[in-house]
mmCIF file of C-alpha atoms and ligand atoms in Angstrom:
data_model
loop_
_atom_site.group_PDB
_atom_site.id
_atom_site.type_symbol
_atom_site.label_atom_id
_atom_site.label_comp_id
_atom_site.label_asym_id
_atom_site.label_seq_id
_atom_site.Cartn_x
_atom_site.Cartn_y
_atom_site.Cartn_z
ATOM 1 C CA UNK M 979 118.324 107.629 113.128
ATOM 2 C CA UNK M 980 117.305 105.329 109.615
ATOM 3 C CA UNK M 981 117.143 107.801 106.379
ATOM 4 C CA UNK M 982 113.506 106.044 105.783
ATOM 5 C CA UNK M 983 110.343 104.388 108.939
ATOM 6 C CA UNK M 984 107.836 103.376 107.873
ATOM 7 C CA UNK M 985 105.040 105.108 108.806
ATOM 8 C CA UNK M 986 101.511 103.045 110.487
ATOM 9 C CA UNK M 987 99.257 105.542 110.588
ATOM 10 C CA UNK M 988 96.777 102.873 109.049
ATOM 11 C CA UNK M 989 93.901 105.638 108.437
ATOM 12 C CA UNK M 990 90.361 104.594 108.463
ATOM 13 C CA UNK M 991 91.170 101.625 106.151
ATOM 14 C CA UNK M 992 93.196 99.349 107.328
ATOM 15 C CA UNK M 993 93.722 97.607 110.603
ATOM 16 C CA UNK M 994 95.540 97.922 112.999
ATOM 17 C CA UNK M 995 96.871 93.435 112.522
ATOM 18 C CA UNK M 996 97.460 94.774 108.906
ATOM 19 C CA UNK M 997 99.936 97.990 109.647
ATOM 20 C CA UNK M 998 100.800 95.052 112.205
ATOM 21 C CA UNK M 999 102.185 92.832 109.380
ATOM 22 C CA UNK M 1000 103.032 96.066 107.917
ATOM 23 C CA UNK M 1001 106.439 96.576 110.321
ATOM 24 C CA UNK M 1002 107.383 92.346 110.757
ATOM 25 C CA UNK M 1003 107.454 92.686 106.323
ATOM 26 C CA UNK M 1004 109.382 95.344 106.502
ATOM 27 C CA UNK M 1005 111.444 94.717 109.064
ATOM 28 C CA UNK M 1006 112.589 91.446 108.095
ATOM 29 C CA UNK M 1007 114.218 93.017 104.427
ATOM 30 C CA UNK M 1008 115.344 95.999 105.978
ATOM 31 C CA UNK M 1009 113.303 98.459 107.709
ATOM 32 C CA UNK M 1010 114.619 99.384 111.445
ATOM 33 C CA UNK M 1011 112.958 102.658 111.862
ATOM 34 C CA UNK M 1012 108.938 103.370 112.432
ATOM 35 C CA UNK M 1013 106.262 105.702 112.809
ATOM 36 C CA UNK M 1014 104.444 104.997 116.000
ATOM 37 C CA UNK M 1015 102.022 107.404 117.797
ATOM 38 C CA UNK M 1016 99.190 106.887 120.150
ATOM 39 C CA UNK M 1017 96.435 107.969 118.326
ATOM 40 C CA UNK M 1018 96.645 105.466 115.637
ATOM 41 C CA UNK M 1019 95.407 103.042 118.049
ATOM 42 C CA UNK M 1020 96.599 99.688 116.778
ATOM 43 C CA UNK M 1021 100.802 99.862 119.294
ATOM 44 C CA UNK M 1022 99.526 96.755 120.990
ATOM 45 C CA UNK M 1023 99.872 94.995 117.756
ATOM 46 C CA UNK M 1024 102.617 97.205 116.140
ATOM 47 C CA UNK M 1025 103.686 95.652 120.315
ATOM 48 C CA UNK M 1026 103.460 91.960 118.716
ATOM 49 C CA UNK M 1027 105.307 92.528 115.764
ATOM 50 C CA UNK M 1028 108.157 94.608 118.037
ATOM 51 C CA UNK M 1029 108.459 92.033 120.551
ATOM 52 C CA UNK M 1030 108.097 88.813 117.378
ATOM 53 C CA UNK M 1031 110.601 91.151 114.932
ATOM 54 C CA UNK M 1032 113.181 91.155 118.100
ATOM 55 C CA UNK M 1033 112.659 87.694 118.871
ATOM 56 C CA UNK M 1034 113.679 85.882 114.551
ATOM 57 C CA UNK M 1035 117.242 88.333 116.207
ATOM 58 C CA UNK M 1036 117.067 91.555 115.098
ATOM 59 C CA UNK M 1037 118.053 93.414 118.583
ATOM 60 C CA UNK M 1038 117.055 96.688 120.022
ATOM 61 C CA UNK M 1039 119.630 98.929 119.919
ATOM 62 C CA UNK M 1040 119.179 98.788 115.870
ATOM 63 C CA UNK M 1041 115.768 100.155 115.602
ATOM 64 C CA UNK M 1042 114.472 103.194 116.476
ATOM 65 C CA UNK M 1043 111.227 103.393 117.573
ATOM 66 C CA UNK M 1044 109.613 107.294 117.679
ATOM 67 C CA UNK M 1045 106.265 107.836 118.879
ATOM 68 C CA UNK M 1046 103.694 110.856 119.719
ATOM 69 C CA UNK M 1047 101.895 111.707 123.147
ATOM 70 C CA UNK M 1048 98.197 113.050 121.579
ATOM 71 C CA UNK M 1049 96.897 116.136 122.186
ATOM 72 C CA UNK M 1050 94.669 114.731 124.947
ATOM 73 C CA UNK M 1051 97.216 114.052 126.750
ATOM 74 C CA UNK M 1052 99.187 117.490 127.164
ATOM 75 C CA UNK M 1053 98.738 117.263 131.188
ATOM 76 C CA UNK M 1054 99.204 113.099 131.313
ATOM 77 C CA UNK M 1055 102.343 113.616 129.336
ATOM 78 C CA UNK M 1056 104.176 110.901 131.963
ATOM 79 C CA UNK M 1057 101.408 108.618 131.602
ATOM 80 C CA UNK M 1058 100.666 108.409 127.747
ATOM 81 C CA UNK M 1059 104.479 106.968 127.027
ATOM 82 C CA UNK M 1060 103.948 104.431 129.707
ATOM 83 C CA UNK M 1061 100.602 103.725 127.611
ATOM 84 C CA UNK M 1062 103.039 103.517 124.481
ATOM 85 C CA UNK M 1063 105.084 101.576 126.306
ATOM 86 C CA UNK M 1064 103.582 99.483 127.560
ATOM 87 C CA UNK M 1065 101.762 98.891 124.569
ATOM 88 C CA UNK M 1066 104.352 98.293 122.408
ATOM 89 C CA UNK M 1067 106.107 96.272 124.825
ATOM 90 C CA UNK M 1068 109.715 98.721 124.799
ATOM 91 C CA UNK M 1069 111.893 99.880 127.420
ATOM 92 C CA UNK M 1070 112.366 102.776 125.827
ATOM 93 C CA UNK M 1071 111.968 105.397 123.076
ATOM 94 C CA UNK M 1072 114.166 105.836 119.893
ATOM 95 C CA UNK M 1073 111.430 109.337 120.163
ATOM 96 C CA UNK M 1074 109.045 110.613 121.672
ATOM 97 C CA UNK M 1075 107.174 113.610 120.134
ATOM 98 C CA UNK M 1076 104.517 116.256 120.639
ATOM 99 C CA UNK M 1077 102.200 115.262 118.685
ATOM 100 C CA UNK M 1078 100.626 118.592 117.752
ATOM 101 C CA UNK M 1079 100.841 121.699 119.638
ATOM 102 C CA UNK M 1080 97.663 122.876 120.595
ATOM 103 C CA UNK M 1081 95.525 120.205 123.443
ATOM 104 C CA UNK M 1082 92.419 120.148 121.637
ATOM 105 C CA UNK M 1083 91.052 116.816 120.354
ATOM 106 C CA UNK M 1084 87.748 115.507 118.461
ATOM 107 C CA UNK M 1085 85.854 111.719 118.720
ATOM 108 C CA UNK M 1086 87.848 109.814 116.178
ATOM 109 C CA UNK M 1087 85.815 108.939 112.397
ATOM 110 C CA UNK M 1088 83.704 113.106 112.462
ATOM 111 C CA UNK M 1089 83.711 115.908 110.685
ATOM 112 C CA UNK M 1090 85.959 118.935 109.927
ATOM 113 C CA UNK M 1091 83.768 121.106 111.002
ATOM 114 C CA UNK M 1092 83.549 119.373 114.279
ATOM 115 C CA UNK M 1093 85.410 121.627 117.510
ATOM 116 C CA UNK M 1094 86.511 120.585 121.425
ATOM 117 C CA UNK M 1095 84.543 122.424 123.499
ATOM 118 C CA UNK M 1096 87.231 123.603 125.524
ATOM 119 C CA UNK M 1097 89.490 124.101 123.315
ATOM 120 C CA UNK M 1098 92.239 126.670 123.422
ATOM 121 C CA UNK M 1099 94.512 128.926 121.498
ATOM 122 C CA UNK M 1100 98.310 127.965 121.315
ATOM 123 C CA UNK M 1101 99.598 129.394 124.926
ATOM 124 C CA UNK M 1102 103.108 128.484 125.327
ATOM 125 C CA UNK M 1103 102.696 128.446 129.483
ATOM 126 C CA UNK M 1104 100.661 125.590 128.941
ATOM 127 C CA UNK M 1105 103.372 124.687 126.143
ATOM 128 C CA UNK M 1106 106.438 124.489 128.232
ATOM 129 C CA UNK M 1107 104.455 122.478 131.474
ATOM 130 C CA UNK M 1108 104.140 119.485 127.952
ATOM 131 C CA UNK M 1109 107.787 119.962 126.994
ATOM 132 C CA UNK M 1110 109.341 119.915 130.848
ATOM 133 C CA UNK M 1111 107.134 117.150 130.838
ATOM 134 C CA UNK M 1112 108.769 115.581 128.385
ATOM 135 C CA UNK M 1113 112.594 116.895 129.222
ATOM 136 C CA UNK M 1114 111.485 113.884 132.075
ATOM 137 C CA UNK M 1115 110.927 111.424 130.450
ATOM 138 C CA UNK M 1116 114.312 112.092 128.799
ATOM 139 C CA UNK M 1117 115.978 112.616 132.936
ATOM 140 C CA UNK M 1118 114.434 109.036 133.356
ATOM 141 C CA UNK M 1119 116.045 106.893 130.631
ATOM 142 C CA UNK M 1120 111.533 106.205 129.066
ATOM 143 C CA UNK M 1121 112.575 108.173 125.639
ATOM 144 C CA UNK M 1122 116.432 108.949 124.113
ATOM 145 C CA UNK M 1123 115.260 111.892 122.337
ATOM 146 C CA UNK M 1124 112.522 114.726 122.677
ATOM 147 C CA UNK M 1125 110.957 116.184 119.308
ATOM 148 C CA UNK M 1126 107.769 118.254 118.284
ATOM 149 C CA UNK M 1127 105.806 118.069 115.206
ATOM 150 C CA UNK M 1128 103.227 120.382 113.434
ATOM 151 C CA UNK M 1129 105.133 123.301 114.751
ATOM 152 C CA UNK M 1130 106.078 126.549 112.969
ATOM 153 C CA UNK M 1131 108.435 128.251 112.772
ATOM 154 C CA UNK M 1132 107.409 131.094 115.593
ATOM 155 C CA UNK M 1133 106.282 127.906 117.979
ATOM 156 C CA UNK M 1134 109.505 126.764 117.734
ATOM 157 C CA UNK M 1135 111.294 129.700 117.894
ATOM 158 C CA UNK M 1136 109.941 129.992 121.754
ATOM 159 C CA UNK M 1137 110.416 125.898 122.364
ATOM 160 C CA UNK M 1138 114.047 126.337 121.356
ATOM 161 C CA UNK M 1139 114.719 129.575 123.805
ATOM 162 C CA UNK M 1140 113.208 128.604 126.624
ATOM 163 C CA UNK M 1141 113.539 124.234 126.504
ATOM 164 C CA UNK M 1142 116.771 122.878 128.605
ATOM 165 C CA UNK M 1143 116.624 119.830 126.407
ATOM 166 C CA UNK M 1144 115.970 120.693 122.667
ATOM 167 C CA UNK M 1145 113.422 118.947 120.343
ATOM 168 C CA UNK M 1146 116.346 116.347 117.967
ATOM 169 C CA UNK M 1147 113.564 116.557 115.381
ATOM 170 C CA UNK M 1148 110.850 117.923 114.357
ATOM 171 C CA UNK M 1149 108.052 115.624 112.121
ATOM 172 C CA UNK M 1150 105.908 118.097 109.199
ATOM 173 C CA UNK M 1151 103.922 117.289 106.473
ATOM 174 C CA UNK M 1152 107.026 117.266 103.343
ATOM 175 C CA UNK M 1153 106.437 116.166 99.635
ATOM 176 C CA UNK M 1154 106.402 117.913 96.478
ATOM 177 C CA UNK M 1155 103.349 119.975 96.207
ATOM 178 C CA UNK M 1156 104.651 120.715 99.695
ATOM 179 C CA UNK M 1157 108.331 121.347 100.765
ATOM 180 C CA UNK M 1158 107.760 124.391 102.960
ATOM 181 C CA UNK M 1159 110.943 125.701 102.202
ATOM 182 C CA UNK M 1160 111.453 128.351 105.645
ATOM 183 C CA UNK M 1161 110.113 125.323 107.340
ATOM 184 C CA UNK M 1162 112.327 122.934 106.847
ATOM 185 C CA UNK M 1163 115.733 125.476 106.487
ATOM 186 C CA UNK M 1164 114.987 126.719 109.822
ATOM 187 C CA UNK M 1165 114.698 123.223 111.090
ATOM 188 C CA UNK M 1166 117.938 122.037 109.500
ATOM 189 C CA UNK M 1167 120.065 125.253 110.854
ATOM 190 C CA UNK M 1168 118.632 124.902 114.643
ATOM 191 C CA UNK M 1169 120.343 121.375 114.058
ATOM 192 C CA UNK M 1170 117.049 119.319 114.320
ATOM 193 C CA UNK M 1171 116.093 116.775 111.950
ATOM 194 C CA UNK M 1172 112.849 117.039 109.724
ATOM 195 C CA UNK M 1173 111.152 114.414 109.966
ATOM 196 C CA UNK M 1174 108.596 113.988 106.354
ATOM 197 C CA UNK M 1175 105.135 113.098 106.782
ATOM 198 C CA UNK M 1176 102.802 112.286 104.000
ATOM 199 C CA UNK M 1177 105.599 112.021 102.033
ATOM 200 C CA UNK M 1178 103.410 110.423 98.733
ATOM 201 C CA UNK M 1179 101.056 112.598 98.944
ATOM 202 C CA UNK M 1180 98.308 110.861 101.202
ATOM 203 C CA UNK M 1181 96.833 109.552 98.798
ATOM 204 C CA UNK M 1182 95.104 106.714 101.133
ATOM 205 C CA UNK M 1183 94.275 109.923 103.821
ATOM 206 C CA UNK M 1184 90.528 110.069 104.535
ATOM 207 C CA UNK M 1185 87.860 111.198 102.667
ATOM 208 C CA UNK M 1186 87.325 113.850 105.346
ATOM 209 C CA UNK M 1187 91.152 115.330 104.802
ATOM 210 C CA UNK M 1188 90.334 115.890 101.554
ATOM 211 C CA UNK M 1189 89.493 119.554 99.905
ATOM 212 C CA UNK M 1190 89.019 119.961 96.327
ATOM 213 C CA UNK M 1191 91.657 122.087 95.842
ATOM 214 C CA UNK M 1192 94.182 119.426 96.925
ATOM 215 C CA UNK M 1193 96.485 118.859 93.905
ATOM 216 C CA UNK M 1194 98.142 115.026 93.377
ATOM 217 C CA UNK M 1195 101.874 114.920 93.739
ATOM 218 C CA UNK M 1196 102.131 111.264 91.922
ATOM 219 C CA UNK M 1197 99.817 112.601 88.666
ATOM 220 C CA UNK M 1198 102.546 115.395 88.592
ATOM 221 C CA UNK M 1199 103.991 115.420 85.187
ATOM 222 C CA UNK M 1200 107.780 116.281 86.732
ATOM 223 C CA UNK M 1201 107.233 113.405 88.688
ATOM 224 C CA UNK M 1202 105.937 111.159 86.416
ATOM 225 C CA UNK M 1203 108.671 111.741 83.636
ATOM 226 C CA UNK M 1204 111.880 111.746 86.030
ATOM 227 C CA UNK M 1205 110.301 108.171 87.209
ATOM 228 C CA UNK M 1206 109.623 106.567 84.079
ATOM 229 C CA UNK M 1207 112.773 107.693 83.451
ATOM 230 C CA UNK M 1208 113.467 105.559 85.942
ATOM 231 C CA UNK M 1209 111.420 102.775 85.567
ATOM 232 C CA UNK M 1210 110.180 103.767 89.151
ATOM 233 C CA UNK M 1211 106.863 104.329 91.054
ATOM 234 C CA UNK M 1212 105.996 108.290 91.489
ATOM 235 C CA UNK M 1213 105.223 107.331 94.933
ATOM 236 C CA UNK M 1214 108.215 105.695 95.095
ATOM 237 C CA UNK M 1215 110.223 108.629 93.436
ATOM 238 C CA UNK M 1216 108.569 111.102 95.930
ATOM 239 C CA UNK M 1217 110.423 108.814 98.588
ATOM 240 C CA UNK M 1218 113.405 109.243 97.231
ATOM 241 C CA UNK M 1219 113.460 112.473 96.105
ATOM 242 C CA UNK M 1220 112.462 113.102 99.851
ATOM 243 C CA UNK M 1221 115.571 110.930 101.947
ATOM 244 C CA UNK M 1222 118.051 113.136 99.135
ATOM 245 C CA UNK M 1223 116.719 116.629 99.636
ATOM 246 C CA UNK M 1224 117.533 115.862 103.094
ATOM 247 C CA UNK M 1225 114.130 114.832 104.824
ATOM 248 C CA UNK M 1226 113.765 111.875 106.603
ATOM 249 C CA UNK M 1227 110.449 109.817 104.825
ATOM 250 C CA UNK M 1228 108.588 107.853 106.967
ATOM 251 C CA UNK M 1229 105.685 106.244 103.545
ATOM 252 C CA UNK M 1230 102.702 104.418 105.019
ATOM 253 C CA UNK M 1231 102.698 101.404 103.286
ATOM 254 C CA UNK M 1232 100.480 97.937 103.619
ATOM 255 C CA UNK M 1233 102.102 95.924 100.157
ATOM 256 C CA UNK M 1234 105.340 93.882 100.066
ATOM 257 C CA UNK M 1235 106.251 95.345 96.710
ATOM 258 C CA UNK M 1236 105.399 99.339 97.222
ATOM 259 C CA UNK M 1237 107.482 99.308 101.178
ATOM 260 C CA UNK M 1238 109.535 97.686 99.492
ATOM 261 C CA UNK M 1239 110.196 99.678 96.675
ATOM 262 C CA UNK M 1240 110.398 102.481 98.695
ATOM 263 C CA UNK M 1241 113.620 101.117 100.404
ATOM 264 C CA UNK M 1242 115.782 100.057 97.388
ATOM 265 C CA UNK M 1243 114.644 103.478 95.976
ATOM 266 C CA UNK M 1244 116.575 105.691 98.782
ATOM 267 C CA UNK M 1245 120.059 102.921 98.751
ATOM 268 C CA UNK M 1246 119.493 103.800 95.136
ATOM 269 C CA UNK M 1247 121.718 105.138 92.310
ATOM 270 C CA UNK M 1248 120.894 109.392 93.525
ATOM 271 C CA UNK M 1249 118.725 111.434 91.432
ATOM 272 C CA UNK M 1250 120.232 114.128 89.375
ATOM 273 C CA UNK M 1251 121.281 117.552 90.220
ATOM 274 C CA UNK M 1252 118.548 118.575 87.153
ATOM 275 C CA UNK M 1253 116.290 115.749 88.638
ATOM 276 C CA UNK M 1254 116.139 118.045 92.285
ATOM 277 C CA UNK M 1255 115.615 121.776 90.204
ATOM 278 C CA UNK M 1256 113.079 120.425 88.506
ATOM 279 C CA UNK M 1257 111.617 118.315 91.816
ATOM 280 C CA UNK M 1258 112.423 122.017 93.608
ATOM 281 C CA UNK M 1259 110.142 123.274 90.814
ATOM 282 C CA UNK M 1260 106.440 122.037 91.228
ATOM 283 C CA UNK M 1261 106.040 123.028 95.267
ATOM 284 C CA UNK M 1262 102.128 124.136 95.028
ATOM 285 C CA UNK M 1263 102.585 125.032 98.620
ATOM 286 C CA UNK M 1264 99.165 122.045 99.207
ATOM 287 C CA UNK M 1265 98.915 121.133 102.581
ATOM 288 C CA UNK M 1266 96.849 117.934 102.612
ATOM 289 C CA UNK M 1267 96.699 118.019 106.448
ATOM 290 C CA UNK M 1268 95.582 121.267 106.759
ATOM 291 C CA UNK M 1269 94.458 120.239 110.752
ATOM 292 C CA UNK M 1270 90.616 122.229 110.404
ATOM 293 C CA UNK M 1271 89.921 119.875 114.403
ATOM 294 C CA UNK M 1272 92.164 121.176 116.206
ATOM 295 C CA UNK M 1273 91.149 125.148 115.274
ATOM 296 C CA UNK M 1274 89.263 127.038 118.853
ATOM 297 C CA UNK M 1275 86.668 129.413 117.831
ATOM 298 C CA UNK M 1276 84.173 129.465 115.111
ATOM 299 C CA UNK M 1277 84.444 131.157 111.872
ATOM 300 C CA UNK M 1278 88.638 130.498 111.561
ATOM 301 C CA UNK M 1279 89.761 128.546 108.231
ATOM 302 C CA UNK M 1280 92.743 126.095 108.865
ATOM 303 C CA UNK M 1281 95.180 129.006 107.724
ATOM 304 C CA UNK M 1282 94.583 129.995 111.439
ATOM 305 C CA UNK M 1283 96.646 126.496 112.845
ATOM 306 C CA UNK M 1284 99.535 127.764 110.397
ATOM 307 C CA UNK M 1285 100.960 131.262 111.631
ATOM 308 C CA UNK M 1286 101.350 131.873 108.528
ATOM 309 C CA UNK M 1287 102.474 136.308 108.112
ATOM 310 C CA UNK M 1288 104.503 134.982 111.153
ATOM 311 C CA UNK M 1289 102.732 135.567 114.470
ATOM 312 C CA UNK M 1290 100.529 132.962 116.685
ATOM 313 C CA UNK M 1291 97.236 133.850 116.984
ATOM 314 C CA UNK M 1292 95.818 134.050 119.912
HETATM 315 N N1 NAP L 726 103.347 114.207 112.830
HETATM 316 C C1 NAP L 726 101.833 113.440 111.599
HETATM 317 O O1 NAP L 726 101.133 114.505 112.102
HETATM 318 C C2 NAP L 726 101.854 112.903 111.828
HETATM 319 C C3 NAP L 726 100.036 113.356 110.278
HETATM 320 C C4 NAP L 726 100.458 112.144 108.994
HETATM 321 C C5 NAP L 726 101.057 110.949 108.571
HETATM 322 N N2 NAP L 726 102.042 111.153 110.092
HETATM 323 C C6 NAP L 726 102.849 109.362 109.366
HETATM 324 O O2 NAP L 726 103.400 109.762 108.723
HETATM 325 C C7 NAP L 726 103.262 108.363 107.623
HETATM 326 C C8 NAP L 726 102.812 108.370 106.366
HETATM 327 O O3 NAP L 726 102.084 109.157 106.163
HETATM 328 P P1 NAP L 726 100.949 108.683 105.768
HETATM 329 O O4 NAP L 726 100.090 107.512 106.152
HETATM 330 O O5 NAP L 726 99.478 110.851 105.479
HETATM 331 O O6 NAP L 726 101.062 109.123 103.412
HETATM 332 P P2 NAP L 726 101.648 108.669 103.271
HETATM 333 O O7 NAP L 726 102.979 107.669 102.744
HETATM 334 O O8 NAP L 726 102.082 109.567 102.278
HETATM 335 O O9 NAP L 726 101.099 107.873 102.262
HETATM 336 C C9 NAP L 726 100.475 106.631 101.563
HETATM 337 C C10 NAP L 726 99.940 105.959 100.300
HETATM 338 O O10 NAP L 726 100.694 105.904 100.066
HETATM 339 C C11 NAP L 726 101.027 104.728 99.155
HETATM 340 N N3 NAP L 726 102.540 104.486 98.627
HETATM 341 C C12 NAP L 726 103.511 104.107 99.632
HETATM 342 N N4 NAP L 726 104.580 103.501 98.936
HETATM 343 C C13 NAP L 726 104.390 103.434 97.438
HETATM 344 C C14 NAP L 726 104.802 102.672 96.677
HETATM 345 N N5 NAP L 726 106.302 102.833 95.804
HETATM 346 N N6 NAP L 726 103.915 102.818 94.991
HETATM 347 C C15 NAP L 726 103.040 102.771 95.792
HETATM 348 N N7 NAP L 726 101.534 103.280 96.229
HETATM 349 C C16 NAP L 726 102.464 103.637 97.445
HETATM 350 C C17 NAP L 726 100.436 103.524 99.747
HETATM 351 O O11 NAP L 726 99.851 102.081 99.176
HETATM 352 P P3 NAP L 726 99.905 100.686 99.861
HETATM 353 O O12 NAP L 726 99.237 101.031 101.068
HETATM 354 O O13 NAP L 726 99.256 99.977 99.208
HETATM 355 O O14 NAP L 726 101.068 101.268 99.597
HETATM 356 C C18 NAP L 726 99.684 104.522 101.024
HETATM 357 O O15 NAP L 726 98.393 104.352 100.909
HETATM 358 C C19 NAP L 726 101.856 107.532 108.813
HETATM 359 O O16 NAP L 726 102.035 106.450 108.105
HETATM 360 C C20 NAP L 726 102.007 108.067 110.169
HETATM 361 O O17 NAP L 726 103.009 107.806 110.578
HETATM 362 C C21 NAP L 726 102.052 111.966 110.515
#
């Protein structure tokens, strides 16, 4: 897996055409890893970009393309994967992820208080049915690898115990103010790759996902100080730190100067040991993508999704 990928979630702000243009531009300057998902509603346009990229001479084998099955399709994993392959104009995916461990979903642009009427908690037997369908995709050669996203240690422990084909990666929120050290170490200890989403702290996330408690990584004085010393934008420093720490960051950007800077930064001179220590010390345990819409009962808080006391609530 290439050490940095380009995120493709255009949020409410960027059109599929803008994101597809960023994919073309990023491939042109050296990106080979793209993080897609059916729920981002832009796989058709990105598929056009992938076709162009390959026509321009980049071999399919040099690309790493990830997609994800959305929560409304846990019972139709194969159909979802086939649709993503058609949209992305590919014969296979390098990695296919279960986007969230819950089958609960919501209409686009809804408020965080929205709940799907038949919302359920995590039910391991149901997840394993979804996982068996994920395994069948590997058997059929439609995907090279399968993985998880937004999992916790208790849920991963159950999956690792019961799976036939192991997840190779867990995609999880990771940035200086949300380092998830326990989950990060657990994922690595299982030989899995932590893929870090929102590595810059997702400054352009939808307004509905912002709360007054959220902190801003790129304004942290330690990040600003080190970035200034190195002549980098604080966002670029966050991406560089992520890669050097051992996760695979997938920053979103539609701005050529920014996605170029992020790629150059991960290829450049490493941060010092002291820089790495200083950034390790600014973790604020500040989860930004809380997942409220995936809750299954009234009067719950988003913490119920994340097994904070080591058990999975039912
Ligand atoms: N598995 C999941 O559940 C999940 C959840 C969330 C996200 N993701 C994935 O992770 C990707 C990234 O996360 P994200 O989009 O939430 O946030 P992010 O990558 O942390 O932040 C993206 C924002 O940072 C800006 N930025 C990026 N590089 C910059 C630079 N060098 N200098 C200045 N600004 C910079 C971008 O602006 P410009 O466009 O102007 O550069 C953009 O507004 C998503 O696109 C998606 O693929 C996955």
